Short mmCIF file of C-alpha atoms in Angstrom, two decimals:
data_model
loop_
_atom_site.label_atom_id
_atom_site.label_comp_id
_atom_site.label_asym_id
_atom_site.label_seq_id
_atom_site.Cartn_x
_atom_site.Cartn_y
_atom_site.Cartn_z
CA MET A 156 0.00 0.00 0.00
CA SER A 157 1.37 3.38 -0.99
CA ASP A 158 0.76 6.73 0.74
CA ARG A 159 0.98 8.42 -2.64
CA PHE A 160 -0.30 7.92 -6.16
CA SER A 161 1.96 5.98 -8.51
CA PHE A 162 1.80 3.75 -11.57
CA ALA A 163 4.09 0.91 -12.60
CA VAL A 164 3.98 -1.15 -15.81
CA THR A 165 4.79 -4.76 -14.95
CA ALA A 166 4.44 -6.44 -18.37
CA ARG A 167 4.05 -5.58 -22.05
CA ASP A 168 2.79 -7.53 -25.03
CA GLY A 169 2.91 -5.44 -28.19
CA ALA A 170 1.22 -2.12 -27.42
CA ALA A 171 -0.73 -3.68 -24.53
CA ARG A 172 0.54 -3.44 -20.99
CA SER A 173 -0.42 -4.63 -17.54
CA GLY A 174 0.49 -2.85 -14.34
CA VAL A 175 -0.54 -1.47 -10.98
CA ILE A 176 -1.85 1.93 -9.90
CA SER A 177 -1.03 2.46 -6.23
CA THR A 178 -3.13 4.81 -4.08
CA PRO A 179 -3.50 5.28 -0.31
CA ARG A 180 -6.82 3.42 -0.57
CA GLY A 181 -5.43 0.39 -2.36
CA GLU A 182 -4.03 -0.91 -5.60
CA VAL A 183 -5.75 -0.98 -8.97
CA ARG A 184 -4.67 -3.78 -11.28
CA THR A 185 -4.50 -2.68 -14.92
CA PRO A 186 -5.96 -3.07 -17.45
CA ALA A 187 -8.88 -2.13 -15.21
CA PHE A 188 -12.61 -1.83 -15.80
CA MET A 189 -14.38 0.62 -13.49
CA PRO A 190 -18.06 -0.04 -12.72
CA VAL A 191 -20.07 3.17 -12.77
CA GLY A 192 -21.62 4.34 -9.51
CA THR A 193 -23.34 7.41 -10.93
CA ALA A 194 -25.26 8.54 -7.84
CA ALA A 195 -23.00 6.97 -5.18
CA THR A 196 -24.24 3.47 -5.97
CA VAL A 197 -23.75 0.84 -8.64
CA LYS A 198 -27.42 0.21 -9.38
CA ALA A 199 -28.83 -3.07 -8.02
CA MET A 200 -25.57 -3.90 -6.21
CA LEU A 201 -24.24 -3.69 -2.66
CA PRO A 202 -20.68 -2.34 -2.44
CA GLU A 203 -19.58 -5.69 -1.01
CA SER A 204 -21.06 -7.40 -4.06
CA VAL A 205 -19.21 -5.08 -6.43
CA ALA A 206 -15.96 -5.86 -4.61
CA ALA A 207 -16.72 -9.59 -4.87
CA THR A 208 -16.79 -9.31 -8.67
CA GLY A 209 -13.11 -8.29 -8.56
CA ALA A 210 -13.47 -4.53 -9.06
CA ASP A 211 -10.60 -2.50 -7.59
CA ILE A 212 -12.04 0.96 -8.34
CA LEU A 213 -15.39 2.65 -9.00
CA LEU A 214 -16.41 5.73 -10.95
CA GLY A 215 -18.56 8.44 -9.38
CA ASN A 216 -20.33 11.23 -11.25
CA THR A 217 -19.62 14.86 -10.41
CA TYR A 218 -22.67 16.26 -12.24
CA HIS A 219 -25.21 13.99 -10.55
CA LEU A 220 -23.65 14.22 -7.09
CA MET A 221 -23.33 18.02 -7.18
CA LEU A 222 -27.07 18.24 -7.87
CA ARG A 223 -28.17 15.54 -5.43
CA PRO A 224 -27.36 15.19 -2.57
CA THR A 225 -24.69 17.93 -3.20
CA ALA A 226 -20.94 17.67 -2.71
CA GLU A 227 -21.12 19.84 0.40
CA ARG A 228 -23.52 17.42 2.10
CA ILE A 229 -21.35 14.43 1.18
CA ALA A 230 -18.30 16.22 2.60
CA ARG A 231 -20.12 16.90 5.87
CA LEU A 232 -20.98 13.21 6.05
CA GLY A 233 -17.36 12.12 5.73
CA GLY A 234 -16.74 12.07 1.98
CA LEU A 235 -17.89 9.82 -0.82
CA HIS A 236 -16.07 6.68 0.36
CA ALA A 237 -17.78 6.74 3.76
CA PHE A 238 -21.08 7.92 2.31
CA MET A 239 -21.40 4.97 -0.10
CA ASN A 240 -19.44 2.43 1.99
CA TRP A 241 -16.71 1.86 -0.60
CA GLN A 242 -13.23 2.05 0.91
CA ARG A 243 -11.32 1.25 -2.27
CA PRO A 244 -10.26 3.90 -4.82
CA ILE A 245 -12.84 6.10 -6.55
CA LEU A 246 -12.42 8.09 -9.77
CA THR A 247 -14.81 10.98 -10.38
CA ASP A 248 -15.47 12.44 -13.80
CA SER A 249 -15.49 16.21 -14.20
CA GLY A 250 -19.18 16.68 -14.97
CA GLY A 251 -18.51 18.12 -18.41
CA PHE A 252 -19.98 15.29 -20.48
CA GLN A 253 -23.21 15.15 -18.45
CA VAL A 254 -23.66 18.92 -18.64
CA MET A 255 -23.44 18.68 -22.42
CA SER A 256 -25.76 15.68 -22.70
CA LEU A 257 -28.31 16.07 -19.87
CA ALA A 258 -28.61 19.64 -18.67
CA ALA A 259 -31.25 21.99 -20.05
CA LEU A 260 -30.67 25.48 -21.41
CA ARG A 261 -26.87 25.36 -21.41
CA LYS A 262 -24.88 28.51 -22.00
CA MET A 263 -21.20 27.97 -22.75
CA SER A 264 -18.53 30.61 -22.23
CA GLU A 265 -14.80 30.74 -21.70
CA GLU A 266 -15.50 30.86 -17.98
CA GLY A 267 -17.50 27.62 -17.91
CA VAL A 268 -21.05 26.39 -18.41
CA ARG A 269 -24.28 27.76 -16.96
CA PHE A 270 -27.11 25.26 -16.99
CA LYS A 271 -30.38 24.22 -15.44
CA SER A 272 -30.62 20.97 -13.52
CA HIS A 273 -32.47 18.15 -15.28
CA ILE A 274 -33.89 17.27 -11.84
CA ASP A 275 -35.55 20.47 -10.64
CA GLY A 276 -34.59 23.25 -13.04
CA SER A 277 -32.28 24.95 -10.53
CA GLU A 278 -29.50 27.05 -12.07
CA HIS A 279 -25.82 26.13 -11.73
CA HIS A 280 -22.46 27.35 -12.99
CA LEU A 281 -19.79 24.72 -13.55
CA THR A 282 -16.24 25.90 -14.21
CA PRO A 283 -12.87 24.15 -14.02
CA GLU A 284 -12.38 25.63 -10.57
CA ARG A 285 -15.82 24.56 -9.33
CA SER A 286 -15.33 21.05 -10.75
CA MET A 287 -12.06 20.73 -8.82
CA GLU A 288 -13.78 22.00 -5.67
CA ILE A 289 -16.64 19.50 -6.01
CA GLN A 290 -14.27 16.59 -6.57
CA ARG A 291 -12.17 17.69 -3.57
CA LEU A 292 -15.30 17.75 -1.40
CA LEU A 293 -16.21 14.28 -2.63
CA GLY A 294 -12.72 13.08 -1.70
CA SER A 295 -12.15 11.07 -4.86
CA ASP A 296 -8.74 9.48 -5.38
CA ILE A 297 -8.54 10.26 -9.10
CA VAL A 298 -9.93 13.59 -10.28
CA MET A 299 -10.67 14.41 -13.92
CA ALA A 300 -9.93 17.80 -15.47
CA PHE A 301 -12.97 19.76 -16.63
CA ASP A 302 -13.49 19.51 -20.37
CA GLU A 303 -15.99 19.97 -23.17
CA CYS A 304 -17.01 16.92 -25.18
CA PRO A 305 -18.72 17.82 -28.46
CA ALA A 306 -21.02 15.25 -30.00
CA LEU A 307 -19.81 13.62 -33.19
CA PRO A 308 -20.11 14.01 -36.10
CA ALA A 309 -18.91 17.61 -36.06
CA THR A 310 -16.76 19.72 -38.36
CA ASP A 311 -13.02 19.98 -37.75
CA GLU A 312 -13.53 23.66 -36.95
CA VAL A 313 -16.03 22.86 -34.19
CA VAL A 314 -13.89 20.02 -32.80
CA ALA A 315 -10.73 22.16 -32.89
CA ALA A 316 -12.34 25.10 -31.07
CA SER A 317 -13.80 22.75 -28.45
CA MET A 318 -10.48 20.94 -27.95
CA ARG A 319 -8.54 24.20 -27.51
CA ARG A 320 -11.03 25.44 -24.96
CA SER A 321 -10.71 22.11 -23.13
CA MET A 322 -6.92 22.56 -23.06
CA ARG A 323 -7.32 26.03 -21.52
CA TRP A 324 -9.72 24.51 -19.01
CA ALA A 325 -7.18 21.72 -18.34
CA ALA A 326 -4.58 24.33 -17.34
CA ARG A 327 -7.10 25.98 -15.02
CA SER A 328 -8.02 22.59 -13.57
CA ARG A 329 -4.35 21.85 -12.90
CA GLU A 330 -3.90 25.18 -11.09
CA ALA A 331 -7.11 24.79 -9.07
CA PHE A 332 -6.28 21.20 -8.11
CA GLY A 333 -3.05 22.34 -6.46
CA GLN A 334 -0.98 19.92 -4.40
CA ARG A 335 -2.98 17.05 -2.93
CA PRO A 336 -0.65 14.21 -1.86
CA GLY A 337 -2.25 10.83 -2.37
CA HIS A 338 -4.72 12.16 -4.95
CA ALA A 339 -4.24 12.29 -8.72
CA LEU A 340 -5.42 14.61 -11.49
CA PHE A 341 -5.91 13.26 -15.02
CA GLY A 342 -5.98 15.42 -18.15
CA ILE A 343 -8.31 14.55 -21.02
CA MET A 344 -7.18 14.43 -24.65
CA GLN A 345 -9.76 15.68 -27.15
CA GLY A 346 -9.71 16.19 -30.91
CA GLY A 347 -12.41 13.95 -32.35
CA VAL A 348 -11.14 11.57 -35.02
CA THR A 349 -8.58 13.99 -36.49
CA ARG A 350 -4.96 13.01 -35.82
CA GLU A 351 -3.53 16.52 -36.01
CA LEU A 352 -6.00 17.75 -33.38
CA ARG A 353 -5.27 14.77 -31.14
CA GLU A 354 -1.54 15.49 -31.44
CA GLU A 355 -2.08 19.14 -30.55
CA SER A 356 -4.20 18.17 -27.55
CA ALA A 357 -1.69 15.59 -26.30
CA ALA A 358 1.17 18.09 -26.57
CA ALA A 359 -0.79 20.70 -24.59
CA LEU A 360 -1.63 18.21 -21.84
CA CYS A 361 1.94 16.95 -21.57
CA GLU A 362 3.19 20.53 -21.24
CA ILE A 363 0.76 21.14 -18.36
CA GLY A 364 1.64 17.81 -16.72
CA PHE A 365 -0.82 15.36 -15.18
CA ASP A 366 -0.69 12.20 -13.07
CA GLY A 367 -2.56 10.28 -15.77
CA TYR A 368 -4.16 10.92 -19.13
CA ALA A 369 -7.54 10.07 -20.63
CA VAL A 370 -8.57 9.67 -24.24
CA GLY A 371 -11.90 11.49 -24.33
CA GLY A 372 -14.40 12.28 -27.02
CA LEU A 373 -14.77 8.70 -28.27
CA ALA A 374 -17.67 6.24 -27.89
CA VAL A 375 -19.96 9.16 -28.70
CA GLY A 376 -21.39 7.85 -31.95
CA GLU A 377 -18.36 7.59 -34.23
CA GLY A 378 -18.45 3.77 -34.43
CA GLN A 379 -15.92 1.13 -33.43
CA GLU A 380 -13.82 1.33 -36.60
CA ALA A 381 -13.28 5.08 -36.20
CA MET A 382 -12.59 4.66 -32.48
CA PHE A 383 -9.97 1.98 -33.10
CA SER A 384 -8.35 4.08 -35.83
CA VAL A 385 -7.82 6.84 -33.23
CA LEU A 386 -6.58 4.34 -30.62
CA ASP A 387 -4.04 3.01 -33.12
CA TYR A 388 -1.99 6.16 -32.42
CA ALA A 389 -3.55 8.18 -29.56
CA PRO A 390 -2.16 6.21 -26.56
CA GLY A 391 1.34 6.53 -28.01
CA LEU A 392 1.05 10.33 -27.89
CA LEU A 393 0.78 10.18 -24.10
CA PRO A 394 3.55 9.56 -21.53
CA ALA A 395 4.36 5.86 -21.26
CA ASP A 396 4.90 6.08 -17.50
CA ARG A 397 1.36 7.32 -16.73
CA PRO A 398 -2.01 5.50 -16.83
CA ARG A 399 -4.09 5.86 -20.00
CA TYR A 400 -7.84 5.92 -19.54
CA LEU A 401 -10.41 5.48 -22.32
CA MET A 402 -13.60 7.14 -21.12
CA GLY A 403 -17.03 5.55 -21.54
CA VAL A 404 -15.99 2.24 -23.12
CA GLY A 405 -17.62 -0.13 -23.56
CA LYS A 406 -18.72 -3.45 -25.03
CA PRO A 407 -16.44 -6.44 -24.40
CA ASP A 408 -14.96 -6.35 -27.91
CA ASP A 409 -14.36 -2.59 -27.52
CA ILE A 410 -12.45 -3.29 -24.32
CA VAL A 411 -10.31 -6.03 -25.84
CA GLY A 412 -9.46 -3.84 -28.83
CA ALA A 413 -8.62 -0.88 -26.59
CA VAL A 414 -6.32 -2.98 -24.39
CA GLU A 415 -4.54 -4.30 -27.49
CA ARG A 416 -3.83 -0.67 -28.39
CA GLY A 417 -2.34 0.35 -25.04
CA ILE A 418 -5.28 1.47 -22.87
CA ASP A 419 -5.04 0.83 -19.11
CA MET A 420 -8.43 1.92 -17.72
CA MET A 421 -12.03 1.97 -18.93
CA ASP A 422 -15.53 2.58 -17.57
CA CYS A 423 -19.05 2.08 -18.87
CA VAL A 424 -22.62 1.83 -17.58
CA LEU A 425 -23.26 -1.04 -20.00
CA PRO A 426 -22.91 -4.08 -17.68
CA SER A 427 -25.23 -2.64 -15.04
CA ARG A 428 -27.68 -1.05 -17.47
CA SER A 429 -27.84 -4.27 -19.50
CA GLY A 430 -28.55 -6.28 -16.37
CA ARG A 431 -31.57 -4.12 -15.59
CA THR A 432 -32.93 -4.62 -19.11
CA GLY A 433 -32.56 -8.41 -19.22
CA GLN A 434 -29.31 -8.56 -21.17
CA ALA A 435 -26.47 -10.79 -19.99
CA TRP A 436 -22.92 -10.69 -21.33
CA THR A 437 -21.23 -14.09 -21.60
CA ARG A 438 -18.18 -15.62 -23.22
CA ARG A 439 -20.44 -16.56 -26.12
CA GLY A 440 -21.84 -13.07 -26.54
CA GLN A 441 -25.06 -11.47 -25.40
CA VAL A 442 -28.04 -13.38 -23.99
CA ASN A 443 -31.52 -11.83 -23.91
CA ILE A 444 -33.09 -13.49 -20.87
CA LYS A 445 -36.52 -12.14 -21.88
CA ASN A 446 -36.70 -14.59 -24.80
CA ALA A 447 -39.14 -17.50 -24.44
CA ARG A 448 -36.40 -20.02 -25.34
CA HIS A 449 -35.14 -19.72 -21.73
CA MET A 450 -38.50 -20.47 -20.10
CA ASP A 451 -37.82 -24.17 -19.43
CA ASP A 452 -34.01 -24.12 -19.53
CA PRO A 453 -32.44 -25.51 -16.30
CA ARG A 454 -28.89 -24.55 -17.38
CA PRO A 455 -26.95 -21.52 -16.12
CA LEU A 456 -26.28 -18.45 -18.20
CA ASP A 457 -22.65 -19.53 -18.54
CA ALA A 458 -21.47 -22.93 -17.32
CA ASP A 459 -17.92 -21.61 -16.83
CA CYS A 460 -18.96 -18.57 -14.77
CA THR A 461 -18.64 -18.62 -10.96
CA CYS A 462 -20.94 -15.66 -10.17
CA PRO A 463 -23.98 -16.27 -7.91
CA ALA A 464 -26.40 -16.06 -10.84
CA CYS A 465 -24.61 -18.87 -12.66
CA ARG A 466 -23.76 -20.96 -9.59
CA SER A 467 -27.22 -21.06 -8.07
CA TYR A 468 -29.89 -20.08 -10.60
CA SER A 469 -31.13 -21.37 -13.93
CA ARG A 470 -31.95 -19.50 -17.10
CA ALA A 471 -35.56 -20.49 -16.46
CA TYR A 472 -35.54 -18.78 -13.07
CA LEU A 473 -33.85 -15.65 -14.40
CA HIS A 474 -36.38 -15.51 -17.22
CA HIS A 475 -39.23 -15.87 -14.73
CA VAL A 476 -38.09 -13.19 -12.26
CA PHE A 477 -37.33 -10.75 -15.04
CA ARG A 478 -40.75 -11.24 -16.66
CA ALA A 479 -42.34 -10.93 -13.20
CA GLN A 480 -40.43 -7.65 -12.69
CA GLU A 481 -38.85 -8.91 -9.49
CA ILE A 482 -35.94 -6.86 -8.17
CA ILE A 483 -33.76 -9.95 -7.85
CA ALA A 484 -33.59 -10.13 -11.66
CA SER A 485 -31.70 -6.83 -11.83
CA MET A 486 -29.51 -7.87 -8.92
CA LEU A 487 -28.48 -11.23 -10.36
CA LEU A 488 -28.04 -10.12 -13.97
CA THR A 489 -26.03 -7.05 -12.95
CA TRP A 490 -23.82 -9.15 -10.68
CA HIS A 491 -23.26 -11.61 -13.51
CA ASN A 492 -22.38 -8.87 -16.01
CA LEU A 493 -19.95 -7.13 -13.67
CA HIS A 494 -18.39 -10.49 -12.81
CA TYR A 495 -17.99 -11.28 -16.51
CA TYR A 496 -16.34 -7.90 -17.17
CA GLN A 497 -13.89 -8.37 -14.30
CA ASP A 498 -13.18 -11.94 -15.46
CA LEU A 499 -12.38 -10.52 -18.89
CA MET A 500 -9.96 -7.98 -17.37
CA ALA A 501 -8.27 -10.70 -15.31
CA GLY A 502 -7.87 -12.79 -18.45
CA LEU A 503 -6.37 -9.87 -20.35
CA ARG A 504 -3.92 -9.12 -17.52
CA ALA A 505 -2.82 -12.75 -17.32
CA ALA A 506 -2.43 -13.00 -21.11
CA ILE A 507 -0.28 -9.86 -21.26
CA ALA A 508 1.89 -11.09 -18.38
CA ALA A 509 2.39 -14.41 -20.17
CA GLY A 510 3.05 -12.83 -23.57
CA GLN A 511 -0.01 -14.64 -24.93
CA LEU A 512 -2.37 -11.75 -25.71
CA ALA A 513 -2.74 -12.61 -29.41
CA ALA A 514 -3.89 -16.15 -28.58
CA PHE A 515 -6.26 -14.83 -25.91
CA VAL A 516 -7.83 -12.38 -28.36
CA THR A 517 -8.21 -15.06 -31.03
CA ASP A 518 -9.97 -17.39 -28.58
CA PHE A 519 -12.14 -14.52 -27.30
CA HIS A 520 -13.45 -13.71 -30.77
CA ALA A 521 -13.80 -17.36 -31.81
CA LEU A 522 -15.99 -18.30 -28.85
CA ARG A 523 -18.17 -15.21 -29.30
CA ALA A 524 -18.58 -16.10 -32.99
CA GLU A 525 -20.06 -19.48 -32.01
CA GLY A 526 -22.95 -17.72 -30.33
CA ASP A 527 -25.09 -18.81 -27.42
CA ILE A 528 -25.66 -22.48 -26.58
CA GLU A 529 -28.41 -24.20 -28.55
CA PRO A 530 -31.90 -24.16 -26.99
CA LEU A 531 -33.00 -27.39 -25.31
#
C-alpha cells in the first residue's frame, strides 16, 4: 500500500501493458474496468457485491452528485467513500460530459457552463475551478480535469475550437487542483477523429503535466472502426509512465481492442444497465433473458462462470423473475455482467503477463462467434 499515487507497468505484449496503480486506498490492477456508480451506488448492487466481482475501483459522477445530494452534504458526512461504503479507490469524472448531454438550457462561455438541472430546473455554474472544488469535497482518489465533449459528427472547426477550450480549461483545472498528496489529477485528450488535433491536444496536456491521461471524445457515436483508428496512435502520444484511460468504453470487444492498443483503464454503464434490461454478457456473446427459449431451460447463463447467478440459478428462473419484474432479476443479472467484465480484465492481464495476448484475443473472438448455446 502506498501513501501516494503511482503507476508501474509490470508487463508488455505489443502495445498492450499490464500494471498497478497504487493509491492510499489500495491498488488498482491494470488493465482495469471501473463499474459506474453514478449517484454513489452501482445500481442493483451492494458495495460488497461489487468488490466480490473483482473490481478495484469505482467511478462516481460529479454532475449527478453536485445536484443531489450535493458535494457539500457528502463532505459533511465524511466524503464519498464513507457515504457509499466503498473504501477502495474512486475516480470521479469532471461533470462536463453530463452537462453537455443532460442539462437543459446550457450557456457555454470561456468561464465555464451555466445550466439548469435536469432534476428540478435549478440554475448552476460549472467551471474548471468549481469542478475541482466539487471533486475535492467528494474526496475522490482520481480527479478528472474539466473539459468539453462535443457530439460527433462535427466539423473539424467545431472540434478544434472545443479541444482548444478544453486545453485552456485543463490548465485551469491543474492550477485549481493544487498539491494534494495521495490524490491524482488526469488530463483529457480531445480532438475527435482527427490526428492533427489529437496530437495538438496531447502536446498541450503533456506541457501542463498530469498524473494520468484520458482519451476522451470517443464512444460518442463515431463507431468502433473510427474509435480503433484513433486508438491506433492516440495512446502513443501520451507519456508511457502514466495511466491511459479510455472514457465511456464499452462493449467487451471494444475493451479487448482498446487494451490491445495500449489502454489501461475503462468505464461504462453497459454491464449494469444491461442487467436491468434483461441482457447478460457471456463468453459466447449477449443473452436476452426475456426470450421465451429460456423459459424451461435448467442450465446456467454460462457454465464456466462462478458468479452467484450462474452458480445457483437457472436460465428459467432468471427468465421468470425478469418477466415478473422482481428486483432480484436486476440484482443477479447485474452481478453476472460485472463479474464477466472483471473476469475478462483478469484474463487480459494474465495473457499480457504471459506474452499470450494474441492467442487470448483469437480465442475470445472465436468463442463469441459461435454464439449462445443451442436451446433445449
